[in-house]
Amino acid sequence: MTDCYAVFGQPISHSKSPRIHSFFAAQTGQDLSYTAQEVAPEHFTARVGDFFAAGGLGLNCTVPLKELAFDYAQVKTPRAERAKAVNTLKRLPDGAVLGDNTDGGGLVTDLLDNHHLTLAGQRILLLGAGGASRGILAPLLEQCPHSLRIANRTAAKAEQLAAEFADLGAVSGGGFADLAGQCFDLILNATSASLSGQLPPLPAGLLSPGGVCYDLAYGNQPTAFVRWGQAQGAAHSLDGLGMLIEQAAEAFRLWRGIRPDSAPLIALFDHERTSL
């Protein structure tokens, strides 16, 4: 009997996750199905319960469901507890649901191994203070950057998030207006603005010479933030497709006990995008 997995989110029609996990399943000889399902926040708890009751074994949860998934999980990994956001759920043999967060590990793997960037000693700006930011803060701070600034429309939310992670390094928070006159080596967009073609209100001059921009969102065409980075003269202005693939590989390992090789899939997707 084929094992069932899915990703829940809103919006979800753009998701490449079904194709990614089908590729991983074929690569590792696993018999599974993986679907993308549009789920509104108000229906999340019922839909997750129905999925597992019907025999589903694992779920990914994306925007805007990661904090709801954290609340749903009965058992949580240490990195999920730290993030207070979950992107991967797994039904355990006793019926309990385990929550994990593979986002931060996926991001750091993409930055370090795929793009050969350095995080140690860098001045990092993180845009957004929601569930996506929560999932990546600890892994980023573990790389010992010089500083990490969180900027959000609601400054108090960024300040509160910074305070929660202050024990891990030099992290601070504030509003977008507070960024004027500051300069960063790496700017990460963890807002959902790119999904609708929008940008946070960013002042000019934020990016240091040779700096890098990275959008956690992705698309077949450059996102609004990737284009902004290019206009700012970034040495690299990247989207989150590599992160998506790397966090999926880690979720696959959690579910199936084997970590697939992500490199062939990244190469395939890059080739397809340059052929468009």
PDB file of C-alpha atoms in Angstrom:
ATOM      1  CA  MET A   1       0.000   0.000   0.000  1.00  0.00           C
ATOM      2  CA  THR A   2       1.427   3.381  -1.039  1.00  0.00           C
ATOM      3  CA  ASP A   3       2.360   5.651   1.870  1.00  0.00           C
ATOM      4  CA  CYS A   4       0.691   9.088   1.755  1.00  0.00           C
ATOM      5  CA  TYR A   5       2.294  12.473   2.379  1.00  0.00           C
ATOM      6  CA  ALA A   6       1.232  16.031   1.538  1.00  0.00           C
ATOM      7  CA  VAL A   7       1.968  19.727   1.893  1.00  0.00           C
ATOM      8  CA  PHE A   8      -0.667  22.077   3.318  1.00  0.00           C
ATOM      9  CA  GLY A   9      -0.598  25.811   2.658  1.00  0.00           C
ATOM     10  CA  GLN A  10      -2.387  28.863   1.320  1.00  0.00           C
ATOM     11  CA  PRO A  11      -1.548  29.635  -1.462  1.00  0.00           C
ATOM     12  CA  ILE A  12      -0.228  26.265  -2.609  1.00  0.00           C
ATOM     13  CA  SER A  13      -0.805  26.011  -6.370  1.00  0.00           C
ATOM     14  CA  HIS A  14       2.773  27.170  -7.095  1.00  0.00           C
ATOM     15  CA  SER A  15       4.339  24.478  -4.881  1.00  0.00           C
ATOM     16  CA  LYS A  16       7.121  22.354  -6.294  1.00  0.00           C
ATOM     17  CA  SER A  17       7.067  20.042  -3.253  1.00  0.00           C
ATOM     18  CA  PRO A  18       5.086  17.200  -4.904  1.00  0.00           C
ATOM     19  CA  ARG A  19       7.611  17.033  -7.719  1.00  0.00           C
ATOM     20  CA  ILE A  20      10.538  17.244  -5.295  1.00  0.00           C
ATOM     21  CA  HIS A  21       9.333  14.382  -3.136  1.00  0.00           C
ATOM     22  CA  SER A  22       8.403  12.263  -6.157  1.00  0.00           C
ATOM     23  CA  PHE A  23      11.974  12.746  -7.398  1.00  0.00           C
ATOM     24  CA  PHE A  24      13.394  11.786  -3.999  1.00  0.00           C
ATOM     25  CA  ALA A  25      11.128   8.726  -3.813  1.00  0.00           C
ATOM     26  CA  ALA A  26      12.276   7.510  -7.219  1.00  0.00           C
ATOM     27  CA  GLN A  27      15.916   8.200  -6.358  1.00  0.00           C
ATOM     28  CA  THR A  28      15.750   6.203  -3.112  1.00  0.00           C
ATOM     29  CA  GLY A  29      13.299   3.483  -4.197  1.00  0.00           C
ATOM     30  CA  GLN A  30      10.474   4.561  -1.885  1.00  0.00           C
ATOM     31  CA  ASP A  31       6.787   3.811  -2.564  1.00  0.00           C
ATOM     32  CA  LEU A  32       4.906   6.977  -1.626  1.00  0.00           C
ATOM     33  CA  SER A  33       2.510   9.627  -2.904  1.00  0.00           C
ATOM     34  CA  TYR A  34       2.801  13.337  -2.124  1.00  0.00           C
ATOM     35  CA  THR A  35       0.134  15.938  -2.899  1.00  0.00           C
ATOM     36  CA  ALA A  36      -0.302  19.707  -2.442  1.00  0.00           C
ATOM     37  CA  GLN A  37      -3.504  20.763  -0.699  1.00  0.00           C
ATOM     38  CA  GLU A  38      -4.906  24.271  -0.200  1.00  0.00           C
ATOM     39  CA  VAL A  39      -5.762  24.625   3.498  1.00  0.00           C
ATOM     40  CA  ALA A  40      -6.965  27.828   5.159  1.00  0.00           C
ATOM     41  CA  PRO A  41      -5.799  28.492   8.725  1.00  0.00           C
ATOM     42  CA  GLU A  42      -9.315  28.163  10.157  1.00  0.00           C
ATOM     43  CA  HIS A  43      -9.576  24.627   8.737  1.00  0.00           C
ATOM     44  CA  PHE A  44      -6.050  23.503   9.599  1.00  0.00           C
ATOM     45  CA  THR A  45      -6.717  21.440  12.727  1.00  0.00           C
ATOM     46  CA  ALA A  46      -9.626  19.531  11.182  1.00  0.00           C
ATOM     47  CA  ARG A  47      -7.779  18.877   7.929  1.00  0.00           C
ATOM     48  CA  VAL A  48      -4.656  17.593   9.662  1.00  0.00           C
ATOM     49  CA  GLY A  49      -6.758  15.317  11.865  1.00  0.00           C
ATOM     50  CA  ASP A  50      -8.577  13.947   8.819  1.00  0.00           C
ATOM     51  CA  PHE A  51      -5.310  13.386   6.946  1.00  0.00           C
ATOM     52  CA  PHE A  52      -3.723  11.325   9.693  1.00  0.00           C
ATOM     53  CA  ALA A  53      -6.963   9.504  10.502  1.00  0.00           C
ATOM     54  CA  ALA A  54      -7.103   8.380   6.874  1.00  0.00           C
ATOM     55  CA  GLY A  55      -3.636   6.821   7.169  1.00  0.00           C
ATOM     56  CA  GLY A  56      -1.391   9.715   6.132  1.00  0.00           C
ATOM     57  CA  LEU A  57       2.131   9.454   7.518  1.00  0.00           C
ATOM     58  CA  GLY A  58       3.587  12.943   7.153  1.00  0.00           C
ATOM     59  CA  LEU A  59       2.826  16.543   6.284  1.00  0.00           C
ATOM     60  CA  ASN A  60       4.738  19.634   5.328  1.00  0.00           C
ATOM     61  CA  CYS A  61       3.147  22.926   6.431  1.00  0.00           C
ATOM     62  CA  THR A  62       3.970  26.183   4.700  1.00  0.00           C
ATOM     63  CA  VAL A  63       2.678  29.765   4.783  1.00  0.00           C
ATOM     64  CA  PRO A  64       0.616  30.621   6.839  1.00  0.00           C
ATOM     65  CA  LEU A  65       0.369  27.413   8.876  1.00  0.00           C
ATOM     66  CA  LYS A  66       3.732  26.883  10.588  1.00  0.00           C
ATOM     67  CA  GLU A  67       2.781  28.246  13.988  1.00  0.00           C
ATOM     68  CA  LEU A  68      -0.515  26.353  13.894  1.00  0.00           C
ATOM     69  CA  ALA A  69       1.454  23.188  13.128  1.00  0.00           C
ATOM     70  CA  PHE A  70       3.604  23.864  16.179  1.00  0.00           C
ATOM     71  CA  ASP A  71       0.480  24.028  18.332  1.00  0.00           C
ATOM     72  CA  TYR A  72      -0.868  20.826  16.773  1.00  0.00           C
ATOM     73  CA  ALA A  73       2.187  18.612  17.345  1.00  0.00           C
ATOM     74  CA  GLN A  74       2.085  16.560  20.535  1.00  0.00           C
ATOM     75  CA  VAL A  75       5.842  15.834  20.432  1.00  0.00           C
ATOM     76  CA  LYS A  76       8.401  18.382  19.229  1.00  0.00           C
ATOM     77  CA  THR A  77      12.073  18.255  18.303  1.00  0.00           C
ATOM     78  CA  PRO A  78      14.416  20.684  20.108  1.00  0.00           C
ATOM     79  CA  ARG A  79      14.726  22.877  17.006  1.00  0.00           C
ATOM     80  CA  ALA A  80      10.954  23.032  16.687  1.00  0.00           C
ATOM     81  CA  GLU A  81      10.640  23.994  20.350  1.00  0.00           C
ATOM     82  CA  ARG A  82      13.188  26.726  19.796  1.00  0.00           C
ATOM     83  CA  ALA A  83      11.486  28.065  16.675  1.00  0.00           C
ATOM     84  CA  LYS A  84       7.905  27.721  17.967  1.00  0.00           C
ATOM     85  CA  ALA A  85       7.101  26.974  14.337  1.00  0.00           C
ATOM     86  CA  VAL A  86       6.820  23.616  12.576  1.00  0.00           C
ATOM     87  CA  ASN A  87       7.069  22.838   8.867  1.00  0.00           C
ATOM     88  CA  THR A  88       7.141  19.018   9.123  1.00  0.00           C
ATOM     89  CA  LEU A  89       4.701  16.702  10.900  1.00  0.00           C
ATOM     90  CA  LYS A  90       5.177  12.940  11.266  1.00  0.00           C
ATOM     91  CA  ARG A  91       2.753  10.375  12.636  1.00  0.00           C
ATOM     92  CA  LEU A  92       4.606   8.204  15.140  1.00  0.00           C
ATOM     93  CA  PRO A  93       3.913   4.471  15.616  1.00  0.00           C
ATOM     94  CA  ASP A  94       1.889   5.179  18.776  1.00  0.00           C
ATOM     95  CA  GLY A  95      -0.344   7.623  16.870  1.00  0.00           C
ATOM     96  CA  ALA A  96       1.171  10.786  18.353  1.00  0.00           C
ATOM     97  CA  VAL A  97       2.233  13.519  15.901  1.00  0.00           C
ATOM     98  CA  LEU A  98       5.853  14.736  15.935  1.00  0.00           C
ATOM     99  CA  GLY A  99       6.633  18.320  14.881  1.00  0.00           C
ATOM    100  CA  ASP A 100       9.991  19.364  13.434  1.00  0.00           C
ATOM    101  CA  ASN A 101      11.372  22.404  11.646  1.00  0.00           C
ATOM    102  CA  THR A 102      13.738  21.702   8.753  1.00  0.00           C
ATOM    103  CA  ASP A 103      13.675  25.254   7.323  1.00  0.00           C
ATOM    104  CA  GLY A 104      16.751  26.619   9.046  1.00  0.00           C
ATOM    105  CA  GLY A 105      18.868  23.597   8.289  1.00  0.00           C
ATOM    106  CA  GLY A 106      17.740  23.743   4.669  1.00  0.00           C
ATOM    107  CA  LEU A 107      18.610  27.439   4.390  1.00  0.00           C
ATOM    108  CA  VAL A 108      22.068  27.094   5.955  1.00  0.00           C
ATOM    109  CA  THR A 109      22.865  24.048   3.806  1.00  0.00           C
ATOM    110  CA  ASP A 110      21.878  25.980   0.686  1.00  0.00           C
ATOM    111  CA  LEU A 111      23.901  29.058   1.637  1.00  0.00           C
ATOM    112  CA  LEU A 112      27.037  27.199   2.729  1.00  0.00           C
ATOM    113  CA  ASP A 113      27.164  24.063   0.577  1.00  0.00           C
ATOM    114  CA  ASN A 114      25.354  25.062  -2.625  1.00  0.00           C
ATOM    115  CA  HIS A 115      26.288  28.745  -2.890  1.00  0.00           C
ATOM    116  CA  HIS A 116      29.583  28.557  -0.946  1.00  0.00           C
ATOM    117  CA  LEU A 117      28.839  31.645   1.124  1.00  0.00           C
ATOM    118  CA  THR A 118      30.259  32.554   4.526  1.00  0.00           C
ATOM    119  CA  LEU A 119      27.980  33.416   7.447  1.00  0.00           C
ATOM    120  CA  ALA A 120      30.560  33.723  10.223  1.00  0.00           C
ATOM    121  CA  GLY A 121      31.341  37.361  10.976  1.00  0.00           C
ATOM    122  CA  GLN A 122      28.698  38.694   8.568  1.00  0.00           C
ATOM    123  CA  ARG A 123      26.163  41.449   9.237  1.00  0.00           C
ATOM    124  CA  ILE A 124      22.785  39.856   8.493  1.00  0.00           C
ATOM    125  CA  LEU A 125      19.417  41.550   8.001  1.00  0.00           C
ATOM    126  CA  LEU A 126      16.323  39.354   8.293  1.00  0.00           C
ATOM    127  CA  LEU A 127      13.095  40.829   6.907  1.00  0.00           C
ATOM    128  CA  GLY A 128       9.961  39.596   8.663  1.00  0.00           C
ATOM    129  CA  ALA A 129       9.182  38.273  12.137  1.00  0.00           C
ATOM    130  CA  GLY A 130       6.689  35.481  11.409  1.00  0.00           C
ATOM    131  CA  GLY A 131       6.908  31.711  11.357  1.00  0.00           C
ATOM    132  CA  ALA A 132       9.413  31.636   8.485  1.00  0.00           C
ATOM    133  CA  SER A 133      11.835  33.809  10.460  1.00  0.00           C
ATOM    134  CA  ARG A 134      11.369  31.749  13.606  1.00  0.00           C
ATOM    135  CA  GLY A 135      12.425  28.619  11.760  1.00  0.00           C
ATOM    136  CA  ILE A 136      15.763  29.988  10.551  1.00  0.00           C
ATOM    137  CA  LEU A 137      16.976  32.209  13.402  1.00  0.00           C
ATOM    138  CA  ALA A 138      18.708  29.586  15.549  1.00  0.00           C
ATOM    139  CA  PRO A 139      20.575  27.892  12.655  1.00  0.00           C
ATOM    140  CA  LEU A 140      21.716  31.299  11.385  1.00  0.00           C
ATOM    141  CA  LEU A 141      22.950  32.429  14.800  1.00  0.00           C
ATOM    142  CA  GLU A 142      24.758  29.105  15.274  1.00  0.00           C
ATOM    143  CA  GLN A 143      26.972  30.167  12.347  1.00  0.00           C
ATOM    144  CA  CYS A 144      28.316  33.050  14.477  1.00  0.00           C
ATOM    145  CA  PRO A 145      27.497  36.101  12.366  1.00  0.00           C
ATOM    146  CA  HIS A 146      28.794  39.478  13.519  1.00  0.00           C
ATOM    147  CA  SER A 147      25.204  40.615  14.080  1.00  0.00           C
ATOM    148  CA  LEU A 148      21.662  39.807  13.023  1.00  0.00           C
ATOM    149  CA  ARG A 149      18.978  42.465  12.712  1.00  0.00           C
ATOM    150  CA  ILE A 150      15.286  41.564  12.405  1.00  0.00           C
ATOM    151  CA  ALA A 151      13.091  44.155  10.668  1.00  0.00           C
ATOM    152  CA  ASN A 152       9.298  43.965  10.587  1.00  0.00           C
ATOM    153  CA  ARG A 153       6.328  46.217   9.838  1.00  0.00           C
ATOM    154  CA  THR A 154       5.359  45.921  13.490  1.00  0.00           C
ATOM    155  CA  ALA A 155       8.579  46.822  15.260  1.00  0.00           C
ATOM    156  CA  ALA A 156       7.461  45.361  18.584  1.00  0.00           C
ATOM    157  CA  LYS A 157       7.093  41.913  17.046  1.00  0.00           C
ATOM    158  CA  ALA A 158      10.661  42.038  15.726  1.00  0.00           C
ATOM    159  CA  GLU A 159      11.937  43.247  19.094  1.00  0.00           C
ATOM    160  CA  GLN A 160      10.135  40.444  20.909  1.00  0.00           C
ATOM    161  CA  LEU A 161      11.490  37.819  18.518  1.00  0.00           C
ATOM    162  CA  ALA A 162      15.025  39.159  18.927  1.00  0.00           C
ATOM    163  CA  ALA A 163      14.689  38.952  22.705  1.00  0.00           C
ATOM    164  CA  GLU A 164      13.666  35.290  22.468  1.00  0.00           C
ATOM    165  CA  PHE A 165      16.871  34.416  20.605  1.00  0.00           C
ATOM    166  CA  ALA A 166      19.266  36.855  22.317  1.00  0.00           C
ATOM    167  CA  ASP A 167      21.007  34.031  24.188  1.00  0.00           C
ATOM    168  CA  LEU A 168      22.308  32.678  20.865  1.00  0.00           C
ATOM    169  CA  GLY A 169      24.127  35.770  19.636  1.00  0.00           C
ATOM    170  CA  ALA A 170      24.041  39.465  18.768  1.00  0.00           C
ATOM    171  CA  VAL A 171      20.449  39.789  17.543  1.00  0.00           C
ATOM    172  CA  SER A 172      18.251  42.900  17.603  1.00  0.00           C
ATOM    173  CA  GLY A 173      14.887  43.949  16.171  1.00  0.00           C
ATOM    174  CA  GLY A 174      12.965  46.982  14.987  1.00  0.00           C
ATOM    175  CA  GLY A 175      10.861  48.481  12.215  1.00  0.00           C
ATOM    176  CA  PHE A 176      11.730  49.021   8.564  1.00  0.00           C
ATOM    177  CA  ALA A 177      12.065  52.762   9.149  1.00  0.00           C
ATOM    178  CA  ASP A 178      14.876  52.063  11.642  1.00  0.00           C
ATOM    179  CA  LEU A 179      17.074  50.612   8.883  1.00  0.00           C
ATOM    180  CA  ALA A 180      18.014  53.947   7.315  1.00  0.00           C
ATOM    181  CA  GLY A 181      21.776  54.446   7.410  1.00  0.00           C
ATOM    182  CA  GLN A 182      22.553  50.797   8.216  1.00  0.00           C
ATOM    183  CA  CYS A 183      24.494  48.393   5.998  1.00  0.00           C
ATOM    184  CA  PHE A 184      24.426  44.594   5.765  1.00  0.00           C
ATOM    185  CA  ASP A 185      26.420  41.824   4.069  1.00  0.00           C
ATOM    186  CA  LEU A 186      23.469  39.445   3.712  1.00  0.00           C
ATOM    187  CA  ILE A 187      19.792  40.427   3.460  1.00  0.00           C
ATOM    188  CA  LEU A 188      17.244  37.620   3.829  1.00  0.00           C
ATOM    189  CA  ASN A 189      13.600  38.157   2.900  1.00  0.00           C
ATOM    190  CA  ALA A 190      11.356  35.990   5.096  1.00  0.00           C
ATOM    191  CA  THR A 191       8.212  38.032   4.498  1.00  0.00           C
ATOM    192  CA  SER A 192       5.435  36.679   2.287  1.00  0.00           C
ATOM    193  CA  ALA A 193       5.555  39.836   0.132  1.00  0.00           C
ATOM    194  CA  SER A 194       7.236  38.127  -2.828  1.00  0.00           C
ATOM    195  CA  LEU A 195       4.340  35.705  -3.184  1.00  0.00           C
ATOM    196  CA  SER A 196       2.208  38.676  -4.295  1.00  0.00           C
ATOM    197  CA  GLY A 197       4.966  40.539  -6.134  1.00  0.00           C
ATOM    198  CA  GLN A 198       5.412  43.123  -3.375  1.00  0.00           C
ATOM    199  CA  LEU A 199       8.418  44.440  -1.461  1.00  0.00           C
ATOM    200  CA  PRO A 200       8.883  45.571   2.143  1.00  0.00           C
ATOM    201  CA  PRO A 201       9.563  49.335   2.385  1.00  0.00           C
ATOM    202  CA  LEU A 202      13.362  49.224   2.236  1.00  0.00           C
ATOM    203  CA  PRO A 203      15.593  52.308   2.254  1.00  0.00           C
ATOM    204  CA  ALA A 204      18.393  52.599  -0.287  1.00  0.00           C
ATOM    205  CA  GLY A 205      21.968  51.768   0.628  1.00  0.00           C
ATOM    206  CA  LEU A 206      21.235  48.741   2.811  1.00  0.00           C
ATOM    207  CA  LEU A 207      23.514  46.320   0.980  1.00  0.00           C
ATOM    208  CA  SER A 208      27.266  46.434   1.455  1.00  0.00           C
ATOM    209  CA  PRO A 209      29.568  46.192  -1.590  1.00  0.00           C
ATOM    210  CA  GLY A 210      29.782  42.521  -2.535  1.00  0.00           C
ATOM    211  CA  GLY A 211      26.704  41.789  -0.414  1.00  0.00           C
ATOM    212  CA  VAL A 212      24.179  39.019  -1.026  1.00  0.00           C
ATOM    213  CA  CYS A 213      20.373  39.022  -1.152  1.00  0.00           C
ATOM    214  CA  TYR A 214      18.321  35.870  -0.581  1.00  0.00           C
ATOM    215  CA  ASP A 215      14.563  35.486  -0.852  1.00  0.00           C
ATOM    216  CA  LEU A 216      13.061  32.526   0.998  1.00  0.00           C
ATOM    217  CA  ALA A 217      10.286  32.572  -1.626  1.00  0.00           C
ATOM    218  CA  TYR A 218      10.920  31.219  -5.108  1.00  0.00           C
ATOM    219  CA  GLY A 219       9.442  31.219  -8.574  1.00  0.00           C
ATOM    220  CA  ASN A 220      10.116  30.344 -12.197  1.00  0.00           C
ATOM    221  CA  GLN A 221      10.898  34.037 -12.716  1.00  0.00           C
ATOM    222  CA  PRO A 222      12.957  36.220 -10.339  1.00  0.00           C
ATOM    223  CA  THR A 223      10.886  37.397  -7.371  1.00  0.00           C
ATOM    224  CA  ALA A 224      10.373  41.070  -6.604  1.00  0.00           C
ATOM    225  CA  PHE A 225      13.020  40.842  -3.867  1.00  0.00           C
ATOM    226  CA  VAL A 226      15.535  39.065  -6.115  1.00  0.00           C
ATOM    227  CA  ARG A 227      15.070  41.866  -8.660  1.00  0.00           C
ATOM    228  CA  TRP A 228      15.529  44.436  -5.888  1.00  0.00           C
ATOM    229  CA  GLY A 229      18.799  42.775  -4.916  1.00  0.00           C
ATOM    230  CA  GLN A 230      19.999  42.865  -8.499  1.00  0.00           C
ATOM    231  CA  ALA A 231      19.148  46.563  -8.689  1.00  0.00           C
ATOM    232  CA  GLN A 232      21.154  47.160  -5.494  1.00  0.00           C
ATOM    233  CA  GLY A 233      24.237  45.602  -7.107  1.00  0.00           C
ATOM    234  CA  ALA A 234      24.263  42.391  -5.081  1.00  0.00           C
ATOM    235  CA  ALA A 235      27.097  39.980  -5.841  1.00  0.00           C
ATOM    236  CA  HIS A 236      24.429  37.286  -5.716  1.00  0.00           C
ATOM    237  CA  SER A 237      20.659  37.772  -5.557  1.00  0.00           C
ATOM    238  CA  LEU A 238      19.141  34.349  -4.934  1.00  0.00           C
ATOM    239  CA  ASP A 239      15.750  32.825  -4.330  1.00  0.00           C
ATOM    240  CA  GLY A 240      14.756  30.031  -1.969  1.00  0.00           C
ATOM    241  CA  LEU A 241      14.501  27.098  -4.378  1.00  0.00           C
ATOM    242  CA  GLY A 242      17.676  25.535  -2.991  1.00  0.00           C
ATOM    243  CA  MET A 243      16.400  25.992   0.546  1.00  0.00           C
ATOM    244  CA  LEU A 244      13.100  24.386  -0.451  1.00  0.00           C
ATOM    245  CA  ILE A 245      14.904  21.345  -1.832  1.00  0.00           C
ATOM    246  CA  GLU A 246      17.280  21.042   1.131  1.00  0.00           C
ATOM    247  CA  GLN A 247      14.534  21.343   3.774  1.00  0.00           C
ATOM    248  CA  ALA A 248      12.522  18.781   1.795  1.00  0.00           C
ATOM    249  CA  ALA A 249      15.474  16.398   1.806  1.00  0.00           C
ATOM    250  CA  GLU A 250      15.676  16.739   5.589  1.00  0.00           C
ATOM    251  CA  ALA A 251      11.920  16.160   5.965  1.00  0.00           C
ATOM    252  CA  PHE A 252      12.221  13.104   3.706  1.00  0.00           C
ATOM    253  CA  ARG A 253      14.977  11.757   5.964  1.00  0.00           C
ATOM    254  CA  LEU A 254      12.764  12.270   9.011  1.00  0.00           C
ATOM    255  CA  TRP A 255       9.907  10.379   7.368  1.00  0.00           C
ATOM    256  CA  ARG A 256      11.775   7.629   5.506  1.00  0.00           C
ATOM    257  CA  GLY A 257      15.096   7.225   7.330  1.00  0.00           C
ATOM    258  CA  ILE A 258      17.228   8.092   4.303  1.00  0.00           C
ATOM    259  CA  ARG A 259      18.468  11.483   3.086  1.00  0.00           C
ATOM    260  CA  PRO A 260      18.251  11.845  -0.688  1.00  0.00           C
ATOM    261  CA  ASP A 261      20.922  13.521  -2.784  1.00  0.00           C
ATOM    262  CA  SER A 262      19.674  17.039  -3.504  1.00  0.00           C
ATOM    263  CA  ALA A 263      22.319  18.054  -6.066  1.00  0.00           C
ATOM    264  CA  PRO A 264      20.755  16.372  -9.148  1.00  0.00           C
ATOM    265  CA  LEU A 265      17.383  17.982  -8.470  1.00  0.00           C
ATOM    266  CA  ILE A 266      18.855  21.453  -7.929  1.00  0.00           C
ATOM    267  CA  ALA A 267      20.749  21.093 -11.211  1.00  0.00           C
ATOM    268  CA  LEU A 268      17.584  19.951 -13.005  1.00  0.00           C
ATOM    269  CA  PHE A 269      15.464  22.848 -11.721  1.00  0.00           C
ATOM    270  CA  ASP A 270      18.203  25.384 -12.499  1.00  0.00           C
ATOM    271  CA  HIS A 271      18.432  24.049 -16.038  1.00  0.00           C
ATOM    272  CA  GLU A 272      14.677  24.248 -16.496  1.00  0.00           C
ATOM    273  CA  ARG A 273      14.531  27.825 -15.265  1.00  0.00           C
ATOM    274  CA  THR A 274      17.336  29.002 -17.528  1.00  0.00           C
ATOM    275  CA  SER A 275      15.555  27.331 -20.448  1.00  0.00           C
ATOM    276  CA  LEU A 276      12.330  29.327 -19.940  1.00  0.00           C
TER     277      LEU A 276
END
